XYZ file of C-alpha atoms in Angstrom:
472
model
C 22.409 -12.603 -4.942
C 18.987 -10.885 -6.403
C 18.627 -12.072 -9.913
C 19.395 -16.046 -9.392
C 16.942 -17.754 -6.643
C 17.037 -21.074 -5.518
C 18.293 -19.851 -2.210
C 17.261 -19.312 1.022
C 18.737 -16.180 0.625
C 15.865 -15.275 -1.220
C 14.316 -14.420 1.884
C 16.368 -11.466 2.389
C 17.665 -10.220 -0.208
C 14.579 -10.620 -3.479
C 11.874 -12.767 -2.647
C 11.053 -13.309 -5.701
C 13.878 -16.675 -6.171
C 11.354 -18.025 -3.884
C 9.268 -19.300 -6.475
C 12.602 -20.768 -8.740
C 11.798 -23.932 -6.385
C 9.774 -27.063 -7.492
C 10.521 -28.937 -4.444
C 10.820 -28.706 -0.661
C 13.985 -28.149 1.371
C 15.462 -27.530 4.253
C 19.169 -25.945 5.332
C 20.447 -25.359 8.783
C 23.497 -22.961 8.324
C 25.772 -22.328 11.704
C 29.412 -20.635 11.625
C 31.739 -18.601 13.007
C 32.969 -15.007 13.132
C 36.369 -14.162 13.832
C 36.728 -10.259 14.864
C 40.166 -8.178 14.400
C 40.432 -4.172 15.566
C 43.106 -1.617 14.602
C 42.771 1.877 15.618
C 44.939 4.471 15.666
C 43.967 7.415 17.828
C 46.545 10.639 17.408
C 49.790 8.804 15.807
C 48.657 5.630 18.688
C 47.675 2.748 16.993
C 45.950 -0.424 18.900
C 44.575 -4.326 18.087
C 41.864 -5.881 19.173
C 40.234 -9.567 18.611
C 36.762 -11.028 19.265
C 35.320 -14.503 18.078
C 32.138 -14.720 18.059
C 28.408 -17.431 17.542
C 27.160 -16.754 13.661
C 24.116 -17.905 12.364
C 23.574 -17.969 8.561
C 19.994 -18.329 6.802
C 18.742 -21.216 7.891
C 15.023 -23.064 7.500
C 12.615 -24.422 5.011
C 11.011 -23.956 2.190
C 8.343 -26.204 0.010
C 7.696 -25.649 -3.251
C 4.828 -27.468 -5.680
C 3.468 -27.675 -8.816
C 0.410 -25.524 -10.012
C -1.435 -27.653 -12.459
C -3.988 -26.057 -15.424
C -2.520 -22.557 -14.321
C 0.163 -20.264 -16.428
C 1.397 -20.118 -12.526
C 3.634 -22.719 -12.849
C 4.589 -23.742 -9.047
C 4.256 -21.723 -5.853
C 6.680 -21.332 -2.582
C 6.593 -20.967 0.843
C 9.080 -20.438 3.165
C 9.483 -19.659 6.658
C 14.027 -19.109 7.578
C 15.679 -17.131 10.904
C 19.109 -15.570 10.063
C 21.298 -13.271 12.285
C 21.204 -10.313 10.023
C 23.495 -8.600 12.307
C 26.219 -9.513 14.569
C 27.467 -7.482 17.153
C 30.264 -9.276 19.016
C 33.338 -6.990 18.553
C 35.822 -5.179 20.632
C 37.096 -1.699 20.511
C 39.960 -0.517 21.743
C 42.494 2.444 21.386
C 44.606 5.423 23.082
C 47.009 8.668 22.843
C 47.918 11.994 23.571
C 45.042 15.065 23.280
C 46.472 18.261 23.411
C 42.785 19.891 22.116
C 40.448 18.865 24.399
C 38.944 16.632 27.126
C 36.106 15.041 28.090
C 35.027 16.948 30.895
C 34.588 19.726 28.519
C 31.188 17.365 26.738
C 29.671 17.336 30.209
C 30.228 21.275 30.945
C 29.261 22.186 27.982
C 25.661 20.691 28.601
C 25.393 22.478 32.352
C 26.409 26.019 30.220
C 23.989 25.304 28.292
C 20.881 23.975 30.081
C 20.820 27.369 31.861
C 20.454 25.324 35.574
C 22.152 25.903 38.834
C 24.589 22.978 40.229
C 21.481 21.899 42.218
C 19.573 21.960 39.693
C 21.785 19.709 37.646
C 22.253 16.981 40.581
C 18.206 16.634 40.214
C 17.967 17.024 35.962
C 17.692 12.787 34.856
C 18.857 13.685 31.367
C 21.573 14.788 33.566
C 22.386 10.463 35.243
C 24.435 8.974 33.009
C 27.703 11.667 32.846
C 27.335 15.649 33.706
C 25.459 15.022 37.125
C 28.199 12.376 38.595
C 31.366 15.226 36.477
C 29.212 17.320 39.440
C 28.881 15.534 42.340
C 32.696 14.130 41.618
C 33.976 17.724 41.266
C 35.671 17.066 38.281
C 33.737 20.405 36.755
C 33.217 22.574 38.658
C 32.652 26.354 38.133
C 34.861 28.907 38.084
C 35.916 32.882 38.049
C 35.754 34.615 34.547
C 37.551 37.084 35.755
C 34.532 39.906 34.531
C 32.519 39.414 36.758
C 30.724 36.065 35.385
C 30.736 32.157 36.097
C 32.274 29.345 33.522
C 32.025 25.774 33.973
C 34.788 23.877 33.320
C 36.205 20.353 33.551
C 39.978 20.542 36.133
C 41.240 18.689 32.828
C 40.589 21.624 31.225
C 43.882 23.536 32.738
C 46.374 21.041 32.198
C 45.695 21.305 28.224
C 45.742 25.856 29.540
C 49.107 23.889 30.221
C 50.500 22.247 27.156
C 49.901 19.273 28.786
C 48.959 16.608 26.403
C 45.829 14.482 28.288
C 46.359 10.448 28.179
C 43.380 9.070 27.184
C 41.855 5.439 26.548
C 38.824 4.344 25.149
C 37.283 0.600 25.517
C 33.611 -0.636 23.319
C 32.913 -4.161 24.177
C 29.763 -5.029 22.079
C 27.817 -7.845 22.845
C 24.531 -9.872 21.320
C 22.744 -9.510 17.315
C 19.481 -9.461 15.777
C 17.903 -12.548 14.241
C 14.959 -12.000 12.241
C 12.386 -14.469 11.756
C 10.906 -14.177 8.233
C 7.873 -15.743 5.602
C 8.087 -15.991 2.485
C 5.689 -16.496 -0.753
C 6.364 -16.177 -3.969
C 5.110 -17.655 -7.921
C 6.440 -18.600 -11.452
C 4.399 -17.761 -14.568
C 5.732 -19.692 -17.076
C 9.220 -19.930 -16.211
C 9.833 -16.537 -17.239
C 8.381 -14.603 -14.731
C 8.568 -14.509 -10.712
C 7.047 -12.805 -8.036
C 7.411 -12.734 -4.167
C 7.104 -11.022 -1.063
C 8.261 -11.982 2.525
C 7.540 -10.711 6.091
C 10.547 -10.463 8.610
C 10.554 -9.579 11.685
C 13.642 -9.121 13.417
C 14.394 -9.990 17.590
C 17.490 -7.261 18.752
C 19.272 -8.503 21.801
C 22.605 -5.624 22.075
C 24.996 -4.938 25.140
C 27.881 -2.482 25.051
C 30.204 -1.893 28.354
C 31.710 0.759 27.203
C 35.487 2.236 29.476
C 37.023 5.822 28.919
C 39.677 6.811 30.837
C 41.253 10.280 30.822
C 44.624 10.778 32.929
C 47.441 13.230 33.405
C 50.443 11.839 31.979
C 52.885 14.780 33.742
C 53.404 12.534 37.138
C 52.326 16.389 38.738
C 50.554 16.191 42.387
C 49.939 19.340 42.377
C 47.642 19.708 38.922
C 44.492 19.180 41.145
C 43.563 16.117 38.125
C 45.133 12.537 38.580
C 42.566 10.555 36.275
C 38.706 10.260 35.617
C 37.145 6.342 34.592
C 33.624 7.131 33.209
C 31.898 3.052 32.740
C 28.619 3.189 30.796
C 26.738 -0.541 30.945
C 23.726 0.065 27.999
C 21.832 -3.091 27.011
C 19.196 -2.894 23.968
C 16.511 -5.044 23.385
C 13.337 -4.957 21.293
C 11.676 -6.201 18.357
C 10.879 -5.239 14.852
C 8.692 -5.449 11.367
C 9.476 -5.515 7.748
C 8.629 -6.399 4.574
C 10.284 -6.969 1.285
C 9.149 -7.206 -3.002
C 11.011 -8.457 -5.225
C 10.857 -9.881 -8.977
C 12.895 -11.806 -11.781
C 11.978 -11.739 -15.093
C 14.073 -14.623 -17.505
C 14.681 -12.422 -20.405
C 15.562 -14.988 -22.760
C 16.748 -18.568 -20.867
C 20.111 -18.160 -19.872
C 19.702 -14.343 -18.519
C 17.625 -13.182 -15.101
C 16.995 -9.532 -14.027
C 15.518 -9.121 -10.429
C 14.452 -5.514 -7.994
C 13.970 -5.998 -4.947
C 12.447 -3.075 -2.155
C 12.983 -3.482 1.396
C 10.737 -1.510 3.345
C 11.674 0.455 6.423
C 12.344 -1.683 9.115
C 9.975 -0.079 11.795
C 11.559 -1.190 15.473
C 10.179 -0.567 18.950
C 12.251 -0.825 21.227
C 14.082 -0.508 25.398
C 17.223 0.812 26.719
C 18.780 -0.127 29.859
C 21.532 2.422 30.943
C 23.675 2.699 34.157
C 27.065 4.723 33.982
C 30.350 4.775 37.279
C 32.319 7.652 37.384
C 35.271 7.939 39.194
C 37.784 11.328 39.358
C 40.694 11.989 41.550
C 41.410 14.806 41.419
C 44.856 15.512 44.435
C 44.314 18.522 45.818
C 40.861 20.047 45.108
C 38.972 18.526 48.047
C 39.797 17.087 50.609
C 38.485 13.706 49.594
C 41.329 12.860 46.677
C 38.955 10.415 44.706
C 35.126 10.477 44.675
C 33.053 7.791 42.925
C 29.109 8.011 42.222
C 26.947 5.869 40.200
C 24.012 6.960 37.563
C 21.565 5.400 40.120
C 21.960 8.406 42.844
C 20.122 10.060 40.739
C 17.736 8.012 39.439
C 16.099 6.532 42.648
C 18.689 3.726 43.110
C 17.491 1.459 39.595
C 18.839 2.157 36.208
C 17.812 3.879 33.540
C 15.080 2.711 31.359
C 13.958 4.385 27.984
C 11.484 3.545 25.476
C 11.845 4.777 22.151
C 10.828 3.786 17.933
C 13.751 3.805 15.587
C 13.231 3.480 11.978
C 15.623 2.169 9.187
C 16.264 3.336 5.515
C 14.642 2.674 2.426
C 16.612 -0.166 0.210
C 16.183 -0.896 -3.286
C 18.288 -3.765 -5.537
C 18.602 -4.494 -8.844
C 20.085 -7.660 -9.757
C 21.710 -9.120 -12.677
C 22.601 -12.983 -13.819
C 24.039 -15.498 -16.119
C 23.643 -18.983 -16.449
C 25.905 -20.411 -17.917
C 24.605 -23.510 -19.981
C 21.074 -22.937 -18.790
C 18.955 -26.397 -19.048
C 15.889 -27.909 -17.328
C 18.084 -29.760 -15.485
C 20.324 -28.544 -13.580
C 22.914 -31.257 -12.830
C 23.891 -29.955 -16.441
C 24.371 -26.613 -15.455
C 27.877 -24.727 -15.610
C 28.097 -22.466 -13.337
C 26.017 -18.527 -13.345
C 27.933 -15.039 -12.911
C 25.961 -12.644 -10.448
C 26.121 -9.544 -9.795
C 23.812 -6.542 -7.285
C 23.381 -2.678 -7.617
C 21.841 -1.881 -4.012
C 20.830 1.847 -2.935
C 20.099 3.158 0.801
C 18.454 6.411 1.821
C 20.391 6.822 5.134
C 19.084 10.011 5.998
C 15.823 8.211 6.095
C 16.515 6.567 9.054
C 14.662 8.121 12.248
C 13.401 8.061 16.024
C 11.187 8.833 18.445
C 10.049 8.873 21.931
C 7.353 6.189 22.749
C 6.069 5.119 26.412
C 3.078 6.914 28.527
C 5.592 9.536 30.437
C 6.948 11.399 27.080
C 8.115 15.007 28.005
C 9.037 17.734 25.241
C 12.523 17.247 26.488
C 12.521 14.504 25.083
C 10.725 15.100 21.537
C 12.871 17.890 21.411
C 15.996 15.222 21.344
C 14.896 13.192 18.813
C 13.739 16.336 16.851
C 17.397 17.591 16.997
C 19.254 14.070 16.535
C 16.933 13.719 13.046
C 18.489 16.985 11.853
C 22.048 15.081 12.689
C 21.428 12.597 11.464
C 19.992 14.609 7.422
C 23.341 17.085 7.922
C 25.626 13.846 8.545
C 24.716 11.474 6.349
C 24.200 10.799 2.639
C 22.232 7.836 0.035
C 25.341 5.366 -1.011
C 25.249 2.374 -3.406
C 26.627 -0.855 -2.317
C 27.465 -3.571 -4.863
C 27.729 -7.267 -5.360
C 29.153 -9.534 -7.480
C 29.768 -13.313 -7.769
C 30.060 -16.076 -9.734
C 30.346 -20.129 -9.912
C 31.294 -23.111 -11.248
C 29.627 -26.564 -11.171
C 31.955 -29.620 -12.047
C 28.998 -32.569 -11.476
C 28.739 -32.646 -7.737
C 31.369 -30.414 -7.389
C 31.140 -26.474 -7.442
C 33.551 -23.702 -6.505
C 32.513 -19.964 -5.769
C 33.852 -16.777 -5.106
C 32.416 -13.112 -5.445
C 32.943 -10.011 -3.870
C 30.723 -7.166 -2.294
C 31.788 -2.928 -1.597
C 29.948 -0.955 0.814
C 30.120 3.378 -0.159
C 31.008 5.630 2.717
C 27.371 7.012 4.143
C 28.819 10.686 5.489
C 28.771 13.685 3.980
C 31.791 15.033 5.354
C 34.421 13.803 3.525
C 36.503 13.747 6.505
C 34.968 10.867 8.151
C 36.474 8.331 5.141
C 34.195 5.072 6.103
C 33.282 1.510 3.468
C 33.303 -1.976 3.758
C 34.819 -4.533 1.558
C 33.957 -8.046 0.591
C 35.383 -11.243 -0.703
C 34.055 -14.105 -0.502
C 34.996 -18.001 -1.389
C 33.588 -20.825 -1.161
C 32.931 -24.673 -2.574
C 29.632 -27.083 -2.698
C 29.003 -30.305 -2.599
C 25.407 -31.662 -4.351
C 24.203 -35.234 -4.524
C 20.971 -37.786 -3.825
C 19.150 -34.292 -2.570
C 21.837 -34.137 0.337
C 24.156 -30.505 -0.093
C 26.544 -29.652 1.683
C 28.942 -26.019 1.094
C 31.559 -24.127 3.295
C 31.909 -20.246 2.647
C 34.398 -18.124 3.657
C 33.489 -14.082 3.488
C 36.859 -11.704 4.972
C 35.421 -8.562 5.225
C 37.248 -5.197 5.326
C 35.486 -2.367 7.447
C 37.066 1.312 7.537
C 35.455 3.941 10.008
C 36.140 6.176 12.840
C 34.674 6.166 16.044
C 34.499 9.800 18.306
C 35.322 9.404 22.262
C 33.390 12.413 22.771
C 31.748 14.560 20.882
C 32.282 18.811 21.385
C 29.998 22.184 19.961
C 32.516 24.718 19.926
C 35.545 23.230 18.607
C 36.987 20.475 16.189
C 36.174 16.333 17.453
C 38.982 14.214 17.920
C 38.076 11.046 16.634
C 39.999 7.408 15.771
C 39.730 5.761 12.386
C 39.542 2.142 12.944
C 39.878 -0.725 11.083
C 38.220 -3.834 10.981
C 39.111 -7.074 10.140
C 36.192 -9.494 9.973
C 36.607 -13.399 8.805
C 33.062 -15.537 9.106
C 32.856 -19.614 8.645
C 29.969 -20.838 7.332
C 28.842 -23.792 6.811
C 25.556 -24.644 5.470
C 23.962 -28.818 5.220
C 20.878 -29.217 3.703
C 18.909 -31.985 2.324
C 15.711 -31.881 -0.435
C 12.500 -33.442 0.716
């Protein structure tokens, strides 16, 4: 918590808390993560599970006294923590009588002004629209008024009142590991100030599979199914800063304020897709399959860009029960944080030597979408600890608010945690379990000319973390 201090987690929340250290400490925090996802898509419920490794704050802090100075002690620290864990598996399916994923490809071709030959050679079309053209998932049709419309073959089933069977699976792996360096100083054991420099390292992979099919069993609908598989990896690093202060107006009371700068990332995406379309009697070849590499010279697509995360500000307060200099005689604490996150400040920009006007326009449009879709939010955390000589018991909770402007899109995260610790003769062991309840939405695809359908997703994640530390 931001105003409590005396914990390595201060590196990542409020670095001023490092100034409560007067000796050196080494801590290691391995853990496990248990994921359960429930999703509902157009009235059909599904469930999926995944387990992975987790890493809590691990590092070293050196505290030392400053003689003949009001700055009574200082501390330096280095640590590493898994600030994001991407290991997850989500799957949902249902019947959709309103739209087809193929409409997204048809829409992109229609609005581009390109003919089919030009579209097959357009770099921006290589991962969906060009394969859809190549496999005849979409095609041009006379509209009866002397004009031409681009349509997906599944749209003709919708015209007949046949709902399409749709299924999406998302399998993600990796995480963000942030290395942090921190410094803090303590004035008269009443005012604490500190800062930290973070270097997050991103390693992310995502496999997405989408399948759409005709559930009627009619072999003469000119559409049986199509399946789109997308393979994406993101690697890179960033830099951020955190600055914080803690003030003790009374011995038992601590007030904290911390500001987190945006993280400035340099990232590289590598992506490829493959699309299979089964169009029955529409062409002489009933099933066609093609990879995006067919349109990118045999290579995976590579995108260089920068990303900027939002500013954060954290206001904290703590009350220490029986605050005395001999921490062995303290009986516990109660602490709370309120965190402000400015989500609309997120930003992306094209990077690299060969940035085109289309690239710049894409990221400008993305920036507009972010500002239109997201709002700033407040998050809340509260916790407490009771200490009985060498044994400690903890309880905590947190609530992360909905960042979406659209009231129909409901997203929040609630956390409940509990733990037990043992500390004696310079050795401490803590065991903590955090139970996360996360509600969010997932769109299988996006269209601009009609309402978008989405799946509601409920994620239950358990994090079991053990910390072993030594006073040096």
